[in-house]
Amino acid sequence: MSNNGGVPYGSDEPTSFGLQPPSPAVPGQQPGAPGQPSAVPYPGNPYAAPTQVVPQQQARTDAQVDAQEPGAGRLIAGRYRLLSKLGHGGMGTVWRAKDETVDREVAVKEPRVPDHLPERERANAFERMRREARAAARLDHPAVVNVHDVAVVDGQPWIVMELVQGRSLGDALQEGTLGVREAARVGLEVLGALEAAHAAGILHRDVKPDNVLLGRHDRVVLTDFGIAQIEGETNLTDTGGFVGSPEYIAPERVLGQRPGPASDLWSLGVVLYTATEGVSPFRRSNTPATLQSVLNSTPAPPGSAAGGPLAEAINGLLDKDPSRRPGAGQVRSLLEDAAKPPATAPTQVVRIEGQQTAGQLAGPGGKGLRVGRKALFGLGAAVVAAAVAAYLVIADPFAGPLPDGWKKHHVQDVAATLAAPASYKQSTPDRSTDKGHWVTYTDPSGSIWIGLTLAKKAEDTNKTIKDSSAAEMYADNDTFKADGEYDLGMPENPKTDTNGSTTYQGNKSAENTVRYTTTDSQNPRPRELKIFYYKSKAGDMYKLTISYPGQGDFTARGREVARTAIANLDIDKL
């Protein structure tokens, strides 16, 4: 959605849910493509209801105006032609419009006030809209929506803004949580907008996911200053009431105390918690219960960012006492640390020869693979022929924003967030036959797959987890070198490049690259496999595997997938 206006929750908001992380995605179920109804990958997540995502729309001629929408085609102030509705909130309806004077598309906010309201309340509502225009127009920051004009029609202010192509953070959360680094990046942009507003003497007072727009080229925009309070101006809120969304309102505002910049920062903390955990920490079944939870409830510690700078920022921002909350400078420092990509050590290439051991990987199509003489989980010949074996190059990890067409998936069973192209199909264990912890994402062609396995120390009764990431990697490498028949169609003694001195977020990790030609007598194919190893402080072993052809058109694409998947792996607890 674009410039959606934001919808505050009313006292009859029918929402209620337990305070727990979102469930992993339903196997085989994929979120819809842009503009299509989305699946529900996080059952129980109140943000995960199926939704129709508004696609990025191109400029349209007057003849293409949606005649089914009342008001479409109307000309405002002699220059703004209304085309289609983008969204609506408590303060009005936002239209996509064409500025016929300068031939550009804009967003126009139409005031929406019930006719039965007394004249004083109607005047207050219109004054709030004028405040929105004044507040936003005073701010010069890339994360604040630009206001072009205020057109007065029949005494009512129509606010003309830039059209931000994209959708709201609230819409994005319908498809799943954000990874730690992406949430920190979004948080930094919103923080910048708030810093600019506070420097100008403006409090936003309604920071929430629906008011954070995710635009093109990784742009993040804070919008809807319709209830902003400008320093020195009269408060328009009626006695005993408040404006804003209850679950994001700071405790001091609930108590009727004078708000300050710390109140907006509280709201940012709630947004970051919601974005990473998949649940809103204070929302309850009705507004009074929600306000009580804001005052008295302590949410569960953020699990996806546990122990890191993002968790420290969230915990500090959600302090009930505004005087104890961190200031914008401290929050910025923590978010910058959380947004940094994993550090990497220089690549070294080593050839290792050794004895046979066994190692478990996440295989194509969601099958668990034991790389050794015997298969722990059998694979059908068709699966092996289509999508077995893999290639992961030893290279500097991909750094930068997630590429277009990729999505992040938090999978509770492997306690991590993975990035994968949106078209890849997810597979998870069938608990009736498989007690392992793994997930795979497979390209529709079957040529490339991404798999993550988690071996938990608490379940390692046979003591098969090695003492370090490097030791686990070398043990697997010995398996690749040994004689025998392999589930990956791998012959004995393939070429391997090992690197036991890489780092992941400052901790030791390891990588291995395996190159070989499959043993398929009818159609032998060059394949390559890369495995990223990380042993957590708790003793759990993670193995991230990316597989694709070793030669041909898919090779370059496979290397790109490998770099991006490794760089964007976010393990829940370090």
Coordinates of C-alpha atoms in Angstrom, one line a residue:
M1 CA 0.0 0.0 0.0
S2 CA 1.2 3.6 -0.6
N3 CA 0.6 6.5 1.8
N4 CA -2.1 4.5 3.6
G5 CA -3.1 7.0 6.2
G6 CA -2.9 4.7 9.2
V7 CA -5.8 3.3 11.1
P8 CA -5.8 3.7 14.9
Y9 CA -7.5 0.9 16.9
G10 CA -10.8 1.7 18.4
S11 CA -12.3 0.5 21.6
D12 CA -14.1 -2.4 19.8
E13 CA -10.9 -3.7 18.1
P14 CA -11.5 -7.5 18.1
T15 CA -7.9 -8.6 18.6
S16 CA -6.5 -11.0 21.2
F17 CA -3.5 -13.3 21.1
G18 CA -0.9 -15.0 23.3
L19 CA 2.5 -13.5 23.7
Q20 CA 4.7 -16.0 21.9
P21 CA 6.9 -16.0 18.8
P22 CA 5.2 -16.7 15.5
S23 CA 4.9 -20.2 14.3
P24 CA 7.0 -21.4 11.3
A25 CA 5.5 -21.3 7.9
V26 CA 3.1 -24.0 6.7
P27 CA 5.1 -26.4 4.5
G28 CA 4.6 -25.8 0.9
Q29 CA 2.7 -22.6 1.4
Q30 CA 4.1 -19.4 -0.1
P31 CA 3.2 -15.8 0.4
G32 CA 1.4 -14.4 -2.7
A33 CA 3.1 -12.4 -5.3
P34 CA 2.9 -8.7 -5.2
G35 CA -0.7 -7.7 -5.8
Q36 CA -2.0 -11.2 -5.0
P37 CA -3.6 -12.4 -1.7
S38 CA -0.9 -13.6 0.6
A39 CA -0.8 -17.0 2.4
V40 CA -0.6 -17.0 6.1
P41 CA 2.9 -18.2 7.0
Y42 CA 2.6 -17.3 10.7
P43 CA -0.6 -18.8 12.2
G44 CA -1.6 -16.9 15.3
N45 CA 0.2 -13.7 14.2
P46 CA -2.4 -10.9 14.2
Y47 CA -0.5 -9.3 11.4
A48 CA -0.6 -12.4 9.2
A49 CA -4.2 -12.3 8.1
P50 CA -4.6 -12.8 4.3
T51 CA -4.4 -9.4 2.6
Q52 CA -4.6 -7.9 -0.8
V53 CA -1.3 -6.0 -1.3
V54 CA -1.7 -2.9 -3.5
P55 CA 0.8 -3.3 -6.4
Q56 CA 3.1 -0.5 -7.5
Q57 CA 0.9 1.3 -9.9
Q58 CA 2.0 3.1 -13.1
A59 CA 0.8 6.5 -14.2
R60 CA -2.7 6.2 -15.7
T61 CA -4.6 8.4 -18.1
D62 CA -7.9 10.0 -17.2
A63 CA -9.7 7.3 -19.2
Q64 CA -8.2 4.7 -16.8
V65 CA -9.7 6.1 -13.7
D66 CA -11.5 3.4 -11.7
A67 CA -15.1 4.4 -12.3
Q68 CA -16.2 1.9 -9.6
E69 CA -14.9 4.0 -6.8
P70 CA -17.2 6.9 -5.8
G71 CA -15.3 10.2 -6.2
A72 CA -12.8 8.8 -8.7
G73 CA -12.3 11.3 -11.6
R74 CA -13.1 14.3 -9.4
L75 CA -10.8 17.3 -10.0
I76 CA -9.6 19.0 -6.8
A77 CA -8.6 22.6 -6.7
G78 CA -8.6 22.7 -10.5
R79 CA -5.5 20.5 -10.8
Y80 CA -5.5 17.2 -8.8
R81 CA -7.5 14.4 -10.6
L82 CA -8.5 11.6 -8.2
L83 CA -7.6 8.2 -9.7
S84 CA -8.1 5.5 -7.0
K85 CA -8.2 5.0 -3.3
L86 CA -4.9 3.9 -1.6
G87 CA -6.2 3.6 2.0
H88 CA -8.0 5.3 4.8
G89 CA -7.6 6.0 8.5
G90 CA -9.1 7.9 11.3
M91 CA -8.3 11.2 9.8
G92 CA -9.3 10.7 6.1
T93 CA -9.0 8.8 2.9
V94 CA -5.8 8.8 0.8
W95 CA -6.1 8.9 -3.0
R96 CA -3.8 8.3 -5.8
A97 CA -4.1 11.4 -8.0
K98 CA -2.7 13.1 -11.0
D99 CA -1.4 16.7 -10.8
E100 CA -2.4 17.8 -14.2
T101 CA -0.5 21.1 -13.9
V102 CA 2.9 19.5 -13.7
D103 CA 1.9 16.0 -15.0
R104 CA 3.0 13.9 -12.0
E105 CA 1.2 11.4 -9.7
V106 CA 0.7 12.5 -6.1
A107 CA -1.1 11.2 -3.0
V108 CA -4.0 13.4 -1.8
K109 CA -5.5 13.0 1.6
E110 CA -9.2 13.8 1.8
P111 CA -10.6 14.8 5.1
R112 CA -13.1 12.3 6.5
V113 CA -15.3 13.6 9.3
P114 CA -18.8 12.3 10.1
D115 CA -21.5 14.8 9.2
H116 CA -23.3 14.3 12.6
L117 CA -20.3 15.7 14.6
P118 CA -20.8 19.0 16.3
E119 CA -19.2 21.9 14.5
R120 CA -16.5 22.3 17.1
E121 CA -15.3 18.7 16.7
R122 CA -15.4 19.1 12.9
A123 CA -13.3 22.2 13.1
N124 CA -10.9 20.3 15.4
A125 CA -10.5 17.5 12.9
F126 CA -9.8 19.9 10.0
E127 CA -7.3 21.7 12.2
R128 CA -5.5 18.4 12.9
M129 CA -5.2 17.9 9.1
R130 CA -3.8 21.4 8.7
R131 CA -1.3 20.5 11.4
E132 CA -0.2 17.4 9.6
A133 CA 0.6 19.5 6.6
R134 CA 2.4 22.1 8.6
A135 CA 4.3 19.5 10.6
A136 CA 5.5 17.5 7.6
A137 CA 6.2 20.6 5.5
R138 CA 8.6 21.9 8.2
L139 CA 10.7 18.8 8.1
D140 CA 13.6 18.3 5.7
H141 CA 14.5 14.6 5.9
P142 CA 14.4 11.7 3.4
A143 CA 12.4 9.6 5.9
V144 CA 9.6 12.1 6.1
V145 CA 7.0 12.3 3.4
N146 CA 7.1 15.5 1.3
V147 CA 4.1 17.8 1.4
H148 CA 3.5 19.6 -1.9
D149 CA 0.3 21.6 -1.2
V150 CA -2.8 22.1 0.9
A151 CA -5.9 22.6 -1.3
V152 CA -8.9 24.0 0.6
V153 CA -12.2 22.8 -0.8
D154 CA -15.4 23.9 0.8
G155 CA -13.5 24.9 3.9
Q156 CA -11.8 21.5 4.2
P157 CA -8.1 21.0 3.7
W158 CA -6.9 18.4 1.2
I159 CA -3.3 17.6 1.7
V160 CA -1.2 16.9 -1.4
M161 CA 1.9 14.8 -0.8
E162 CA 4.5 12.9 -2.7
L163 CA 3.4 9.4 -3.8
V164 CA 5.6 6.8 -2.1
Q165 CA 5.6 3.7 -4.1
G166 CA 5.6 0.6 -1.9
R167 CA 3.7 -0.7 1.1
S168 CA 3.5 -0.2 4.8
L169 CA 5.6 -2.1 7.3
G170 CA 2.2 -3.3 8.7
D171 CA 1.6 -5.0 5.3
A172 CA 5.1 -6.5 5.2
L173 CA 4.6 -8.0 8.7
Q174 CA 1.6 -9.9 7.3
E175 CA 4.1 -12.1 5.5
G176 CA 6.4 -12.7 8.5
T177 CA 8.9 -11.0 10.8
L178 CA 11.9 -9.0 9.8
G179 CA 15.5 -10.2 10.4
V180 CA 17.5 -8.4 13.0
R181 CA 19.6 -6.4 10.6
E182 CA 16.7 -5.4 8.4
A183 CA 14.7 -4.3 11.5
A184 CA 17.6 -2.3 12.6
R185 CA 17.9 -0.6 9.2
V186 CA 14.2 0.3 9.2
G187 CA 14.5 1.5 12.8
L188 CA 17.4 3.8 11.9
E189 CA 15.4 5.5 9.2
V190 CA 12.4 6.0 11.5
L191 CA 14.7 7.3 14.2
G192 CA 16.1 9.8 11.8
A193 CA 12.7 11.1 11.0
L194 CA 11.8 11.4 14.6
E195 CA 15.1 13.2 15.4
A196 CA 14.3 15.7 12.6
A197 CA 10.7 16.2 14.0
H198 CA 11.9 16.6 17.6
A199 CA 14.5 19.1 16.5
A200 CA 11.7 21.1 15.0
G201 CA 9.6 20.9 18.2
I202 CA 7.2 18.3 16.8
L203 CA 6.0 15.1 18.4
H204 CA 4.6 12.5 16.0
R205 CA 2.5 10.7 18.6
D206 CA 1.4 7.8 16.3
V207 CA 4.4 5.8 15.4
K208 CA 3.3 2.4 14.3
P209 CA 3.9 -0.1 11.5
D210 CA 1.0 1.2 9.4
N211 CA 2.6 4.6 9.4
V212 CA 6.0 3.4 8.2
L213 CA 6.2 3.1 4.4
L214 CA 8.7 0.8 2.7
G215 CA 9.4 2.5 -0.6
R216 CA 11.6 1.8 -3.6
H217 CA 15.3 1.7 -3.4
D218 CA 15.2 0.7 0.3
R219 CA 13.6 4.0 1.2
V220 CA 11.8 4.1 4.6
V221 CA 9.3 6.9 5.2
L222 CA 7.4 7.9 8.4
T223 CA 4.1 9.4 7.4
D224 CA 0.8 10.5 8.9
F225 CA 1.6 13.5 11.1
G226 CA -2.1 14.1 11.4
I227 CA -2.1 14.0 15.2
A228 CA 1.3 15.5 15.6
Q229 CA 1.7 18.0 18.4
I230 CA 3.6 21.1 17.5
E231 CA 5.4 22.9 20.3
G232 CA 3.6 26.1 21.4
E233 CA 0.2 25.2 19.8
T234 CA -3.0 24.4 21.6
N235 CA -3.7 20.7 22.3
L236 CA -6.7 19.6 20.3
T237 CA -7.4 16.5 22.3
D238 CA -10.6 16.6 24.3
T239 CA -10.4 16.5 28.0
G240 CA -10.0 12.9 29.3
G241 CA -9.3 11.5 25.8
F242 CA -6.3 10.8 23.7
V243 CA -5.4 10.3 20.1
G244 CA -3.2 7.6 18.6
S245 CA -3.1 3.8 18.6
P246 CA -3.4 2.4 22.2
E247 CA -0.9 -0.5 21.9
Y248 CA 1.8 2.0 20.8
I249 CA 1.1 4.8 23.2
A250 CA 3.7 5.4 25.9
P251 CA 2.7 4.9 29.6
E252 CA 3.1 8.6 30.5
R253 CA 0.6 9.5 27.8
V254 CA -1.9 6.9 29.1
L255 CA -1.5 8.6 32.6
G256 CA -2.2 12.0 31.1
Q257 CA 1.3 13.3 31.7
R258 CA 2.9 15.7 29.3
P259 CA 4.6 13.7 26.5
G260 CA 8.1 14.4 25.1
P261 CA 10.5 12.9 22.6
A262 CA 10.9 9.8 24.8
S263 CA 7.2 9.0 24.1
D264 CA 7.8 8.7 20.4
L265 CA 10.9 6.6 21.1
W266 CA 8.8 4.2 23.3
S267 CA 6.5 3.8 20.2
L268 CA 9.6 3.0 18.1
G269 CA 10.5 0.3 20.6
V270 CA 7.1 -1.3 20.3
V271 CA 7.4 -1.2 16.5
L272 CA 10.8 -2.9 16.6
Y273 CA 9.5 -5.6 19.0
T274 CA 6.6 -6.3 16.8
A275 CA 8.7 -6.4 13.6
T276 CA 11.1 -9.0 15.0
E277 CA 8.9 -11.1 17.2
G278 CA 5.8 -11.2 15.1
V279 CA 3.5 -10.2 18.0
S280 CA 2.6 -6.8 19.5
P281 CA 3.6 -6.9 23.1
F282 CA 0.8 -4.9 24.6
R283 CA -2.3 -5.4 22.4
R284 CA -5.2 -7.1 24.2
S285 CA -8.8 -7.9 23.4
N286 CA -10.0 -4.3 23.9
T287 CA -8.7 -0.8 24.4
P288 CA -9.0 -0.6 28.2
A289 CA -7.1 -4.0 28.5
T290 CA -4.5 -2.8 26.1
L291 CA -3.9 0.4 28.0
Q292 CA -3.6 -1.6 31.3
S293 CA -1.0 -3.8 29.6
V294 CA 0.9 -0.7 28.5
L295 CA 1.0 0.5 32.1
N296 CA 1.6 -2.8 34.0
S297 CA 2.7 -5.6 31.7
T298 CA 6.4 -6.5 31.0
P299 CA 6.7 -8.3 27.6
A300 CA 8.7 -11.4 27.2
P301 CA 12.4 -10.5 26.2
P302 CA 12.8 -10.3 22.5
G303 CA 14.0 -13.8 21.4
S304 CA 15.1 -13.2 17.8
A305 CA 17.5 -10.5 18.9
A306 CA 18.4 -12.0 22.3
G307 CA 21.7 -10.8 23.7
G308 CA 22.4 -8.4 20.8
P309 CA 22.3 -4.6 20.4
L310 CA 18.8 -4.6 18.9
A311 CA 17.5 -6.4 22.0
E312 CA 19.3 -3.9 24.2
A313 CA 17.7 -1.0 22.3
I314 CA 14.2 -2.5 22.5
N315 CA 14.5 -3.3 26.2
G316 CA 15.7 0.2 27.0
L317 CA 13.0 1.9 24.9
L318 CA 10.2 -0.1 26.6
D319 CA 11.2 1.2 30.1
K320 CA 8.0 2.4 31.8
D321 CA 9.9 5.5 33.1
P322 CA 10.7 7.9 30.3
S323 CA 13.6 9.3 32.2
R324 CA 15.4 6.0 32.1
R325 CA 14.9 5.4 28.4
P326 CA 17.9 5.8 26.1
G327 CA 18.2 8.9 24.1
A328 CA 18.2 9.1 20.3
G329 CA 22.0 9.1 20.2
Q330 CA 22.3 5.9 22.2
V331 CA 19.5 4.2 20.3
R332 CA 21.2 5.1 17.0
S333 CA 24.5 3.6 18.1
L334 CA 22.8 0.3 19.1
L335 CA 20.8 0.1 15.9
E336 CA 23.9 0.8 13.8
D337 CA 25.7 -2.1 15.5
A338 CA 22.7 -4.4 14.9
A339 CA 22.6 -3.4 11.2
K340 CA 26.2 -4.3 10.5
P341 CA 26.8 -7.3 8.3
P342 CA 28.7 -10.3 9.8
A343 CA 32.4 -9.8 9.9
T344 CA 34.5 -12.2 7.8
A345 CA 38.1 -13.3 7.9
P346 CA 40.3 -13.5 4.8
T347 CA 39.6 -16.7 2.8
Q348 CA 42.2 -19.5 2.9
V349 CA 42.1 -22.6 0.7
V350 CA 43.3 -25.9 2.3
R351 CA 43.2 -29.5 1.0
I352 CA 42.3 -32.0 3.7
E353 CA 42.6 -35.8 3.5
G354 CA 41.1 -37.9 6.3
Q355 CA 39.0 -40.8 7.6
Q356 CA 35.3 -41.4 7.1
T357 CA 32.8 -39.8 9.4
A358 CA 29.2 -38.8 8.9
G359 CA 27.5 -35.4 8.8
Q360 CA 23.9 -34.3 8.4
L361 CA 22.8 -31.6 6.0
A362 CA 19.4 -30.1 5.0
G363 CA 18.7 -31.6 1.6
P364 CA 16.6 -30.6 -1.5
G365 CA 12.9 -30.8 -1.3
G366 CA 13.1 -30.8 2.5
K367 CA 14.8 -34.1 2.9
G368 CA 17.3 -34.6 5.7
L369 CA 20.6 -35.9 4.2
R370 CA 23.3 -37.9 6.0
V371 CA 26.4 -37.7 3.9
G372 CA 28.2 -41.0 4.4
R373 CA 28.0 -44.7 3.4
K374 CA 24.4 -45.0 4.5
A375 CA 21.4 -42.6 4.1
L376 CA 19.8 -41.4 7.3
F377 CA 16.9 -40.2 5.2
G378 CA 16.4 -41.8 1.8
L379 CA 15.9 -39.7 -1.3
G380 CA 14.0 -40.8 -4.4
A381 CA 16.0 -40.9 -7.7
A382 CA 13.9 -38.2 -9.2
V383 CA 14.8 -35.8 -6.3
V384 CA 18.4 -36.7 -6.5
A385 CA 18.5 -36.2 -10.3
A386 CA 16.7 -32.8 -10.1
A387 CA 18.2 -31.0 -7.2
V388 CA 20.8 -32.8 -5.3
A389 CA 24.4 -31.5 -4.6
A390 CA 25.3 -28.0 -4.3
Y391 CA 27.8 -25.2 -4.7
L392 CA 28.7 -22.6 -2.2
V393 CA 31.7 -20.5 -3.2
I394 CA 34.3 -19.2 -0.6
A395 CA 34.0 -15.5 -1.1
D396 CA 33.3 -12.4 0.8
P397 CA 29.7 -12.5 1.9
F398 CA 27.1 -10.4 0.1
A399 CA 26.9 -7.0 1.8
G400 CA 24.0 -4.6 1.5
P401 CA 20.2 -4.7 1.4
L402 CA 18.3 -7.8 0.5
P403 CA 17.9 -8.1 -3.3
D404 CA 14.6 -7.5 -5.0
G405 CA 12.5 -10.7 -5.0
W406 CA 14.0 -12.1 -1.8
K407 CA 12.2 -12.6 1.5
K408 CA 13.2 -13.4 5.1
H409 CA 11.7 -16.3 6.9
H410 CA 11.9 -16.8 10.7
V411 CA 11.7 -20.5 11.4
Q412 CA 11.2 -21.3 15.0
D413 CA 12.2 -25.0 14.7
V414 CA 15.8 -24.0 13.6
A415 CA 15.9 -20.9 15.8
A416 CA 17.0 -18.6 12.9
T417 CA 15.9 -16.3 10.2
L418 CA 16.8 -17.3 6.6
A419 CA 16.7 -15.3 3.4
A420 CA 15.6 -16.9 0.2
P421 CA 14.1 -15.9 -3.1
A422 CA 10.3 -15.5 -2.7
S423 CA 9.5 -18.1 -5.4
Y424 CA 11.4 -20.9 -3.5
K425 CA 9.2 -23.6 -2.0
Q426 CA 9.7 -24.3 1.7
S427 CA 9.8 -27.8 3.2
T428 CA 10.0 -28.8 6.9
P429 CA 10.1 -32.1 8.7
D430 CA 7.1 -34.5 8.9
R431 CA 7.0 -34.9 12.6
S432 CA 5.4 -38.3 12.3
T433 CA 8.6 -39.7 10.9
D434 CA 11.3 -37.1 11.3
K435 CA 12.4 -35.6 14.6
G436 CA 15.2 -33.5 13.1
H437 CA 15.4 -29.7 13.0
W438 CA 15.8 -28.4 9.4
V439 CA 14.2 -26.4 6.7
T440 CA 14.9 -26.1 3.0
Y441 CA 13.9 -23.6 0.3
T442 CA 14.0 -25.0 -3.3
D443 CA 13.9 -23.2 -6.6
P444 CA 10.8 -24.3 -8.7
S445 CA 13.2 -25.8 -11.3
G446 CA 14.8 -28.0 -8.6
S447 CA 18.3 -26.7 -9.6
I448 CA 19.1 -24.6 -6.5
W449 CA 18.2 -25.2 -2.9
I450 CA 19.0 -23.6 0.4
G451 CA 19.0 -25.8 3.6
L452 CA 19.6 -25.1 7.3
T453 CA 20.0 -27.8 9.9
L454 CA 20.2 -27.4 13.7
A455 CA 21.8 -30.1 15.8
K456 CA 20.8 -29.3 19.4
K457 CA 23.3 -30.1 22.2
A458 CA 20.5 -31.1 24.5
E459 CA 19.5 -33.9 22.0
D460 CA 23.0 -35.0 21.1
T461 CA 23.0 -38.2 23.2
N462 CA 25.7 -39.9 21.1
K463 CA 28.0 -36.9 21.4
T464 CA 28.4 -36.4 17.6
I465 CA 28.6 -32.6 17.7
K466 CA 32.2 -31.6 17.4
D467 CA 34.0 -29.2 19.7
S468 CA 34.0 -26.3 17.2
S469 CA 32.7 -25.1 13.8
A470 CA 36.0 -26.0 12.2
A471 CA 36.1 -29.5 13.7
E472 CA 32.6 -30.2 12.4
M473 CA 33.6 -28.9 9.0
Y474 CA 36.8 -31.1 8.9
A475 CA 34.8 -34.1 10.0
D476 CA 32.3 -33.6 7.2
N477 CA 35.1 -33.1 4.8
D478 CA 36.6 -36.5 5.8
T479 CA 33.2 -38.0 4.9
F480 CA 33.3 -36.4 1.5
K481 CA 36.7 -38.0 1.0
A482 CA 35.8 -41.5 2.1
D483 CA 34.9 -44.5 -0.1
G484 CA 31.3 -45.5 -0.6
E485 CA 27.9 -44.5 -2.1
Y486 CA 26.6 -41.0 -1.3
D487 CA 23.2 -39.5 -1.1
L488 CA 24.3 -36.5 -3.1
G489 CA 25.4 -38.6 -6.0
M490 CA 29.0 -37.7 -5.0
P491 CA 31.9 -39.9 -6.0
E492 CA 34.8 -40.6 -3.6
N493 CA 37.5 -38.0 -3.2
P494 CA 35.8 -34.9 -4.6
K495 CA 37.7 -31.6 -4.6
T496 CA 37.2 -29.6 -1.4
D497 CA 38.2 -26.1 -0.3
T498 CA 38.0 -25.7 3.4
N499 CA 38.3 -22.6 5.6
G500 CA 38.1 -23.1 9.3
S501 CA 38.9 -19.5 10.3
T502 CA 35.9 -17.5 9.2
T503 CA 33.8 -15.5 11.7
Y504 CA 30.1 -14.9 12.2
Q505 CA 29.1 -11.8 14.1
G506 CA 32.5 -11.8 15.8
N507 CA 32.4 -15.5 16.7
K508 CA 34.3 -18.4 15.0
S509 CA 32.6 -20.2 12.1
A510 CA 33.8 -22.3 9.1
E511 CA 33.0 -22.9 5.5
N512 CA 33.6 -25.8 3.0
T513 CA 33.3 -25.9 -0.8
V514 CA 32.9 -29.2 -2.5
R515 CA 33.1 -29.7 -6.3
Y516 CA 32.4 -32.9 -8.1
T517 CA 30.6 -34.6 -10.9
T518 CA 27.6 -36.7 -10.0
T519 CA 27.8 -40.5 -10.3
D520 CA 24.6 -40.7 -12.5
S521 CA 25.8 -43.0 -15.3
Q522 CA 23.1 -41.7 -17.7
N523 CA 23.6 -38.0 -17.1
P524 CA 26.6 -37.1 -15.0
R525 CA 26.5 -33.4 -14.1
P526 CA 29.0 -31.0 -12.5
R527 CA 27.8 -29.9 -9.1
E528 CA 29.2 -27.8 -6.3
L529 CA 28.3 -27.6 -2.6
K530 CA 29.1 -25.0 0.0
I531 CA 28.4 -25.4 3.7
F532 CA 28.5 -22.7 6.3
Y533 CA 29.1 -24.0 9.9
Y534 CA 28.5 -22.2 13.2
K535 CA 28.5 -23.6 16.7
S536 CA 26.6 -21.4 19.2
K537 CA 27.7 -20.6 22.7
A538 CA 25.0 -23.0 23.9
G539 CA 26.7 -25.8 22.0
D540 CA 24.2 -26.1 19.1
M541 CA 25.6 -26.7 15.6
Y542 CA 24.1 -24.9 12.6
K543 CA 24.8 -25.9 9.0
L544 CA 23.7 -23.7 6.2
T545 CA 23.9 -25.4 2.8
I546 CA 23.4 -23.9 -0.7
S547 CA 23.3 -26.2 -3.7
Y548 CA 23.4 -25.6 -7.5
P549 CA 25.0 -26.8 -10.8
G550 CA 28.7 -26.4 -11.1
Q551 CA 28.6 -25.3 -14.7
G552 CA 26.0 -23.6 -17.0
D553 CA 23.5 -20.8 -16.7
F554 CA 22.7 -21.5 -13.1
T555 CA 26.2 -21.3 -11.8
A556 CA 26.4 -17.5 -11.5
R557 CA 22.9 -17.4 -10.1
G558 CA 23.8 -20.1 -7.6
R559 CA 26.9 -18.1 -6.4
E560 CA 24.7 -15.1 -5.9
V561 CA 22.2 -17.1 -3.9
A562 CA 25.0 -18.5 -1.7
R563 CA 26.5 -15.2 -0.9
T564 CA 23.2 -13.6 -0.1
A565 CA 21.9 -16.5 2.0
I566 CA 25.0 -16.7 4.2
A567 CA 25.3 -12.9 4.7
N568 CA 21.6 -12.7 5.8
L569 CA 21.5 -15.6 8.1
D570 CA 20.3 -14.4 11.5
I571 CA 20.6 -17.0 14.3
D572 CA 18.2 -16.3 17.2
K573 CA 20.7 -16.6 20.1
L574 CA 24.4 -16.1 19.9

